[in-house]
Coordinates of C-alpha atoms and ligand atoms in Angstrom, one line a residue:
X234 CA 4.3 -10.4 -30.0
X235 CA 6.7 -12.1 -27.7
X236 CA 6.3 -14.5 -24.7
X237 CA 8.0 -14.3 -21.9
X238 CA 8.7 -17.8 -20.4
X239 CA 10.7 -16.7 -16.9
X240 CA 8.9 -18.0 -14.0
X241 CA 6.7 -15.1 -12.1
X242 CA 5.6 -15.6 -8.7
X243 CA 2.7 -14.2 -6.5
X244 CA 2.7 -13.9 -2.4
X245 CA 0.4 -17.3 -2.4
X246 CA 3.2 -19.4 -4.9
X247 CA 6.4 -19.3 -2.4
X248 CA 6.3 -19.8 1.6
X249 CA 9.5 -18.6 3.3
X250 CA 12.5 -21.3 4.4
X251 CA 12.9 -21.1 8.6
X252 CA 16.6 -20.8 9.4
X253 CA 18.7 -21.5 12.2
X254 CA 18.3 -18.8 14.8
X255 CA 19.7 -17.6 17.6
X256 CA 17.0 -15.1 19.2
X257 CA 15.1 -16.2 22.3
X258 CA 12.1 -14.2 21.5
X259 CA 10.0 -13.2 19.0
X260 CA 10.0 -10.0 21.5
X261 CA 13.4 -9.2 20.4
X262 CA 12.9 -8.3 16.8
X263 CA 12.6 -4.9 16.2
X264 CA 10.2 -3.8 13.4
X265 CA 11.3 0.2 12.8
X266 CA 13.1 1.1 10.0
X267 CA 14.9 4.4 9.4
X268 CA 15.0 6.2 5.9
X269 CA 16.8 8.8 4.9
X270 CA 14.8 9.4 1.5
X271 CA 17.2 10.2 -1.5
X272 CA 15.3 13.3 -2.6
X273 CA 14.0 15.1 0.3
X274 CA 16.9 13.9 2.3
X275 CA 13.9 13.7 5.2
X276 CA 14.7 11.8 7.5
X277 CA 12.0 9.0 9.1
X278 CA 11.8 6.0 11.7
X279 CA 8.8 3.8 12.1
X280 CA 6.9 0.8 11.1
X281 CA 6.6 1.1 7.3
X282 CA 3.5 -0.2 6.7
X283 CA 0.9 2.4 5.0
X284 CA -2.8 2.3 4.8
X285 CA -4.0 2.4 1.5
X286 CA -5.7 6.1 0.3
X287 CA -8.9 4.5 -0.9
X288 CA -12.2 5.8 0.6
X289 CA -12.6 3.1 3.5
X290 CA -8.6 3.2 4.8
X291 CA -7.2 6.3 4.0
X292 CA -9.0 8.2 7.2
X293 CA -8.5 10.5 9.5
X294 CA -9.7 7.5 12.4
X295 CA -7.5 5.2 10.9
X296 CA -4.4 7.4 11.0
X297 CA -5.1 8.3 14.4
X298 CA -4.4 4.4 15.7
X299 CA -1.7 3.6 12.9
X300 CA 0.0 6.7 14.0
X301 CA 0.4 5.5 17.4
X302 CA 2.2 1.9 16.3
X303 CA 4.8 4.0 14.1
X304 CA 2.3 2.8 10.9
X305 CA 1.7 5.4 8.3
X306 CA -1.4 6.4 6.4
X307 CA -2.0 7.4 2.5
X308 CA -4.7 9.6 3.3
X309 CA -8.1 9.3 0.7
X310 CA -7.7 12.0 -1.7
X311 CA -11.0 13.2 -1.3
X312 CA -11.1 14.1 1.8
X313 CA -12.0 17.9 2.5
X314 CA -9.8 20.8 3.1
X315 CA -12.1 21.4 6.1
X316 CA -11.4 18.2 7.2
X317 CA -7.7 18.0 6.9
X318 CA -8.2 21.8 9.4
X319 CA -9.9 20.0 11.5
X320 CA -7.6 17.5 12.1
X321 CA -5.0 20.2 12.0
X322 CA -6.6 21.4 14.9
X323 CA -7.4 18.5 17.0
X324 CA -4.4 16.0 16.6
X325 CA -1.7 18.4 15.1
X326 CA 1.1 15.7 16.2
X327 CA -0.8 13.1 13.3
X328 CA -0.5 15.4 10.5
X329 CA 3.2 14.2 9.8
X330 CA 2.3 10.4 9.4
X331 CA -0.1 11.0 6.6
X332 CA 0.6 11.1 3.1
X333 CA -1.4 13.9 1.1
X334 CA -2.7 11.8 -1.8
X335 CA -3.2 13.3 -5.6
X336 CA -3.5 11.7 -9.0
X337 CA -2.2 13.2 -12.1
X338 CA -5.4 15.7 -13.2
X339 CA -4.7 19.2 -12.9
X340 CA -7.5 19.8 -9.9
X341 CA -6.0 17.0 -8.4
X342 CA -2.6 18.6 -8.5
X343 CA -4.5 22.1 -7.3
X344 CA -6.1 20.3 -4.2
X345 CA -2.6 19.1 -3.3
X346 CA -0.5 22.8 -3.6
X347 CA -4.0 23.7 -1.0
X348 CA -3.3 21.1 1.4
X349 CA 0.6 21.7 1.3
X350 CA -0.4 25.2 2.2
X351 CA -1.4 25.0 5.4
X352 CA -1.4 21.3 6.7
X353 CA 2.9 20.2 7.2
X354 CA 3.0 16.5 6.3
X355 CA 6.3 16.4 4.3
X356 CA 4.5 12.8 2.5
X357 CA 3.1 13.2 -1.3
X358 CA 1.2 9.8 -2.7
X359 CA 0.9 10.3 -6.2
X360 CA -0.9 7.2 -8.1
X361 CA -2.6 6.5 -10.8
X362 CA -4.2 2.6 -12.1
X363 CA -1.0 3.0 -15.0
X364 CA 1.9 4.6 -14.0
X365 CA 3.4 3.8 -17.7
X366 CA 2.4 7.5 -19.3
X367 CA 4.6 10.3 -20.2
X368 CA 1.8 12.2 -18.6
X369 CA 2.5 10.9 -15.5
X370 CA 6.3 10.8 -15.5
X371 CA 6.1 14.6 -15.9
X372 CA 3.8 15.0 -13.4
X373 CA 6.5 13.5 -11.0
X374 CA 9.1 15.8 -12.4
X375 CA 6.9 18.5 -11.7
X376 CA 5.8 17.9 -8.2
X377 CA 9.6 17.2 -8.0
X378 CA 10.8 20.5 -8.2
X379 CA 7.5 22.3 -6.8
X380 CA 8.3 20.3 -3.5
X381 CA 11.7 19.8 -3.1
X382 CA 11.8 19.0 0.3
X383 CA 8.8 16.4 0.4
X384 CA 8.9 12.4 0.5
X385 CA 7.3 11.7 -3.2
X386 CA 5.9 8.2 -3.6
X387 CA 5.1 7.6 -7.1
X388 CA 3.0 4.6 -8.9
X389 CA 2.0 2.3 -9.8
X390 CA 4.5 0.3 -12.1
X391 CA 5.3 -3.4 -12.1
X392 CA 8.9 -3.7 -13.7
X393 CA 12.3 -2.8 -13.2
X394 CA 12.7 0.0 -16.1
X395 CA 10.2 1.8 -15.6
X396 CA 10.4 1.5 -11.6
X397 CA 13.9 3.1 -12.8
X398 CA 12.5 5.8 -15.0
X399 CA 10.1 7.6 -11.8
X400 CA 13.0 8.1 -9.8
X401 CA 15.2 9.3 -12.2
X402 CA 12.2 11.6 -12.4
X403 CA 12.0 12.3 -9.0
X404 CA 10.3 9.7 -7.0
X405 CA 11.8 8.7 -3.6
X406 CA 9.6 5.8 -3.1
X407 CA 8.5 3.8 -6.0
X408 CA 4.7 2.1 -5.8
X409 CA 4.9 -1.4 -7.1
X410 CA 1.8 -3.0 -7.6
X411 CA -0.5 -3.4 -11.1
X412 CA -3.4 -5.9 -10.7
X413 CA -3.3 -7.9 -7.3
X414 CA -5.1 -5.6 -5.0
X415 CA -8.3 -7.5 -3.3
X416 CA -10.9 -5.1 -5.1
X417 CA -9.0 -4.4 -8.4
X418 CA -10.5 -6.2 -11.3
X419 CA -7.5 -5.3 -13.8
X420 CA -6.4 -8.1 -14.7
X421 CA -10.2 -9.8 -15.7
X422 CA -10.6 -6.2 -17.4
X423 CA -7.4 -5.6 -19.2
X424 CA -5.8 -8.8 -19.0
X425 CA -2.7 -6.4 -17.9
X426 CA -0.8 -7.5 -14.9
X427 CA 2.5 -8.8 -12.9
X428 CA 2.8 -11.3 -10.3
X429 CA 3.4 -8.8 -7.3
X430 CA 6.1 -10.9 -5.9
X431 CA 8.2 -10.8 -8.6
X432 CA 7.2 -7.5 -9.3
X433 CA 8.8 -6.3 -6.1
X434 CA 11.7 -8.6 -6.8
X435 CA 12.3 -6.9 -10.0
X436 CA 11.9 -3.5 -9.2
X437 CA 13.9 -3.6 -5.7
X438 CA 16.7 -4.6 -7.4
X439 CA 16.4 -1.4 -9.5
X440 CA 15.1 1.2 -7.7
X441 CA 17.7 0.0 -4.5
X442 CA 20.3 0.5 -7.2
X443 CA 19.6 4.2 -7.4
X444 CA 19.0 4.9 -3.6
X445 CA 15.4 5.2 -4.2
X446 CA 13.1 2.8 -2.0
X447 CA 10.2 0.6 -3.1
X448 CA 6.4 0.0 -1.6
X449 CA 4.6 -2.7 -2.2
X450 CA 0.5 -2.1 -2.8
X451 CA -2.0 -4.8 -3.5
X452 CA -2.1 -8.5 -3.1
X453 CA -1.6 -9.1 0.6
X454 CA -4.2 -10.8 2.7
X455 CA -3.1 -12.0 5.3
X456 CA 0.3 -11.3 7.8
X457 CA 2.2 -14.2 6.4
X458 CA 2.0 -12.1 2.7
X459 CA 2.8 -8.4 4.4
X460 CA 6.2 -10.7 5.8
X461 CA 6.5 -12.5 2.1
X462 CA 6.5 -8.6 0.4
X463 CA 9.3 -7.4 3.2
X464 CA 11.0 -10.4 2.4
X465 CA 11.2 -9.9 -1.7
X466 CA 13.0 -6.4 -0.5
X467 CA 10.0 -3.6 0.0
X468 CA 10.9 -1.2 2.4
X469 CA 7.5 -0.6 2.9
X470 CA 4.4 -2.4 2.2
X471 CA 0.6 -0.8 1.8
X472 CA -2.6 -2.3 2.7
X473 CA -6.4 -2.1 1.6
X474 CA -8.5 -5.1 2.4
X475 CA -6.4 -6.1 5.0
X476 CA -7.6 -2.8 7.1
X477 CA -11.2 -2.9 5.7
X478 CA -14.1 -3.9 7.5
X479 CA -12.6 -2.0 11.0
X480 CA -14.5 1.0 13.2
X481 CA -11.9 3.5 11.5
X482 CA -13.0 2.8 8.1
X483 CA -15.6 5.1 6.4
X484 CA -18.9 4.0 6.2
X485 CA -21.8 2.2 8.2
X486 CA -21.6 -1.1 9.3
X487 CA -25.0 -3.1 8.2
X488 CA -26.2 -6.0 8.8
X489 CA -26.8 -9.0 5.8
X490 CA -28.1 -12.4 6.9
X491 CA -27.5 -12.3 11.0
X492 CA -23.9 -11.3 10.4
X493 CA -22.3 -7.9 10.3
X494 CA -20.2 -6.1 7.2
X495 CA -18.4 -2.9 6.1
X496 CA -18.4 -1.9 2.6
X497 CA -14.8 -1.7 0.9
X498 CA -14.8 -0.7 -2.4
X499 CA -12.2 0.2 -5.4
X500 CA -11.3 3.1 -6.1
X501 CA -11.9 2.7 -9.8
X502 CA -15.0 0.5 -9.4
X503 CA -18.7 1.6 -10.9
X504 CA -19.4 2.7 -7.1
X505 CA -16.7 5.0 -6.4
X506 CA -16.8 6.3 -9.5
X507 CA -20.7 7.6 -9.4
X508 CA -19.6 9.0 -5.8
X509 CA -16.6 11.2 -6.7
X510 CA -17.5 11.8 -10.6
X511 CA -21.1 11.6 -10.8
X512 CA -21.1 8.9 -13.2
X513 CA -18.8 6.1 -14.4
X514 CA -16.7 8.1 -17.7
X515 CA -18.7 6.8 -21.0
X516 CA -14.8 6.3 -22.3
X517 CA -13.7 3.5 -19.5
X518 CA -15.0 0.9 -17.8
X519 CA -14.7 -0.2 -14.3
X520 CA -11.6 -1.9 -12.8
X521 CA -12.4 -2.5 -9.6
X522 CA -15.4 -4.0 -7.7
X523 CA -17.6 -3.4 -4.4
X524 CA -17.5 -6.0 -1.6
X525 CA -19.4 -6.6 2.1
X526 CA -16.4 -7.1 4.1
X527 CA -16.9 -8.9 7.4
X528 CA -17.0 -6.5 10.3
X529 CA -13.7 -6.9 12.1
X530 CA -14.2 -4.2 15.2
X531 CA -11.5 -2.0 16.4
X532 CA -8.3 -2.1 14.0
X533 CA -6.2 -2.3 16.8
X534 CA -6.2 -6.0 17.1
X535 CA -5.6 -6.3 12.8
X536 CA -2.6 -4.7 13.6
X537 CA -1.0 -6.4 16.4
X538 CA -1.9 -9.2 14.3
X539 CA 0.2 -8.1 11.8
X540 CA 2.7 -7.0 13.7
X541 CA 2.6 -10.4 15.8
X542 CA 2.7 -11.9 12.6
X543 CA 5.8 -10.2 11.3
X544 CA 7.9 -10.7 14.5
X545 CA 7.5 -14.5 14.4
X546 CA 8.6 -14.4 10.3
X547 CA 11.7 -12.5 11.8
X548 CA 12.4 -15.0 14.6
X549 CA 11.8 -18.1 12.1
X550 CA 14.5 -16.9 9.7
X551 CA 16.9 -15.7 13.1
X552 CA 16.7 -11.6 11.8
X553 CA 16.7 -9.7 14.8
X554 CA 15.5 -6.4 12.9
X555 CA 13.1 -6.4 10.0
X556 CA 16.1 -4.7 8.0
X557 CA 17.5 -8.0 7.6
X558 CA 14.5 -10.2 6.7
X559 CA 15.2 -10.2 3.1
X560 CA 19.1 -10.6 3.6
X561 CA 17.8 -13.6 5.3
X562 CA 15.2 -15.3 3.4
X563 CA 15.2 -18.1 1.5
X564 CA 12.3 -18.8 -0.9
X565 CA 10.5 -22.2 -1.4
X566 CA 7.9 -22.6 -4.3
X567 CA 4.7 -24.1 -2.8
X568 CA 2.7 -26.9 -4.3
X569 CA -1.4 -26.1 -6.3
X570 CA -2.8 -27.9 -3.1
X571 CA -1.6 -24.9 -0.5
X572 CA -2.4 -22.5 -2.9
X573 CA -6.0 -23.8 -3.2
X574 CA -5.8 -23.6 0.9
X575 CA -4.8 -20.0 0.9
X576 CA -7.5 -18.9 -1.3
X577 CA -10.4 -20.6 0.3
X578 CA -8.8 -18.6 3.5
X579 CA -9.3 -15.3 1.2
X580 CA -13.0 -16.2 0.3
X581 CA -14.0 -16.9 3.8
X582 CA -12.4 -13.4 4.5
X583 CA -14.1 -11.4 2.3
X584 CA -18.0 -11.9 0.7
X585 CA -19.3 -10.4 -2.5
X586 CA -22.5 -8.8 -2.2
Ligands
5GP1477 P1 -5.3 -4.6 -1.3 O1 -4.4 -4.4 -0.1 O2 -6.7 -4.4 -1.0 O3 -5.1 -6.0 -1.9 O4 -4.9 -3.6 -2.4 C1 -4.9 -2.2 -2.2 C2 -4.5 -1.5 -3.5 O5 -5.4 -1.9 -4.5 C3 -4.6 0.0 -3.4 O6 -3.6 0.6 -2.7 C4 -4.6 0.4 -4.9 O7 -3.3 0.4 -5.4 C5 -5.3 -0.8 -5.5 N1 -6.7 -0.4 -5.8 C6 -7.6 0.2 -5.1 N2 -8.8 0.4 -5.7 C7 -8.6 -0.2 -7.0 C8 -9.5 -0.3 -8.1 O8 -10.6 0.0 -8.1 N3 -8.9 -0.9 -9.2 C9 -7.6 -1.3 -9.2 N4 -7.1 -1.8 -10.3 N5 -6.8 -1.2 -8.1 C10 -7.3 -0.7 -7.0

């Protein structure tokens, strides 16, 4: 056994330094990045922020508006065939902003080669809880050289070696992210995780070294985090919670107490599992949970939010494109008393049933 005593840091232990600046407006700051991805040698502009492929954000609806900001979306990977056709049909143009999501089994893998048939999004999201298995590093090899010409985002891994390791084996954007999302339960379960800002520290550094990019998934809650993960060097950053609770999610919106909710579960939780399995498998337990998230309406307004948000970290630190936030920032470590703050602001946000 060894301990590691270097200081790790989460979004809620730093706040970023203002600079001198010399834009006018936070209008002025452009958000688009452009890729050029070091496999598939695709080329892509946009706003790299990506909805989560859990059951609630990873929609069809959701797509639809992201789309139209530049956003992406890592589609659920249990949505239908029929359903992706339909969408085919209808909003054709959208098809290229989603990610086709699969995990590592070999039905999973089948479902994907279906959907790449007829559906042209040139985007794979391939995840799994613990991207640490040979299993899964051949798994990337293999969808490596079955799609040459797709974007292949592999995770999820928390440190620099093995954030190395998946794109040596193929990955052209690494998922960073083991234990911070807002319905995970890892860490309680496993007592396995990474402080995700450091974490993306760490692994930006390596995966930048080998023209491979990096997306940070889990952990953020509100804008000021989604600016904090662009800042520790993601080139793109995914979202769960932050896009629950809106009309584009799956699900009903019911009514507790007087007040309205969505549901947002994990995709690993008791709930999801007895949807998409049956059962939860007698050989694991849970690691995620179920929450009532407050109804937020349209998620049109979350995302000018974020957006609004984003634009204003820019302007604080004088980067006139969101390319150069990190170049620009300057960590400060922040005090118990405004983490404490932070977290109440997380409760309030979200309410266990
Ligand atoms: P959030 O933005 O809600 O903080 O985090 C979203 C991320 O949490 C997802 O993209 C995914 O990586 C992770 N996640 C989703 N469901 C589960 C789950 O049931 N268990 C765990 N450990 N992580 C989950």
């Amino acid at each position: 056994m060894r301990i590691e005593e270097d200081l790790k840091l989460d979004f809620k232990d730093v706040l970023i330094r203002p600079k001198r600046s010399t834009l006018a407006s936070r209008s002025e700051v452009d958000l688009k990045r452009q890729y050029t991805f070091k496999f598939s040698k695709q080329q892509w502009e946009g706003v790299p922020i990506i909805a989560a492929n859990m059951d609630h954000t990873g929609t069809f609806a959701m797509a639809n508006v992201l789309s139209q900001h530049g956003l992406l979306t890592a589609m659920d990977k249990f949505i239908s065939e029929a359903q992706w056709q339909a969408q085919l049909h209808e909003l054709p143009q959208m098809i290229p902003q989603c990610f086709a999501s699969t995990g590592i089994r070999d039905d999973d893998v089948a479902f994907l080669e279906t959907i790449l048939t007829t559906c042209p999004t040139s985007f794979i999201c391939l995840d799994v809880a613990n991207g640490y298995t040979q299993r899964f590093v051949d798994v990337v090899k293999k969808l490596r050289e079955r799609y040459p010409d797709k974007t292949l985002m592999a995770g999820n891994v928390v440190t620099a070696e093995m954030a190395e390791e998946l794109v040596m084996a193929g990955a052209d954007i690494v998922k960073v992210g083991i234990g911070p999302g807002s319905v995970c339960t890892t860490r309680k379960m496993t007592g396995v995780g990474y402080p995700q800002l450091s974490a993306v520290i760490e692994c930006a550094d390596a995966v930048h070294g080998l023209g491979a990019l990096l997306c940070s998934d889990g952990g953020c809650v509100v804008p000021g985090d989604v600016a904090k993960a662009f800042a520790a060097g993601a080139d793109f950053v995914m979202l769960g919670g932050m896009f629950a609770g809106h009309n584009e999610c799956e699900g009903e919106i019911v009514d507790l107490h007087g007040r309205k909710f969505k549901r947002f579960y994990g995709m690993s939780s008791s709930e999801a599992m007895v949807r998409h399995r049956g059962s939860v498998d007698g050989y694991r337990s849970s690691e995620g949970k179920s929450v009532d998230v407050p109804y937020k309406g349209p998620v049109e307004t979350t995302i000018l939010d974020i957006l609004g948000g984003l634009r204003s970290a820019c302007t604080y630190v004088g980067a006139s494109r969101l390319k150069e936030l990190s170049k620009r920032t300057t960590f400060v470590r922040v005090t118990q008393q405004l983490n404490d703050s932070f977290s109440t602001f997380h409760a309030e946000d979200s309410a266990s049933r």
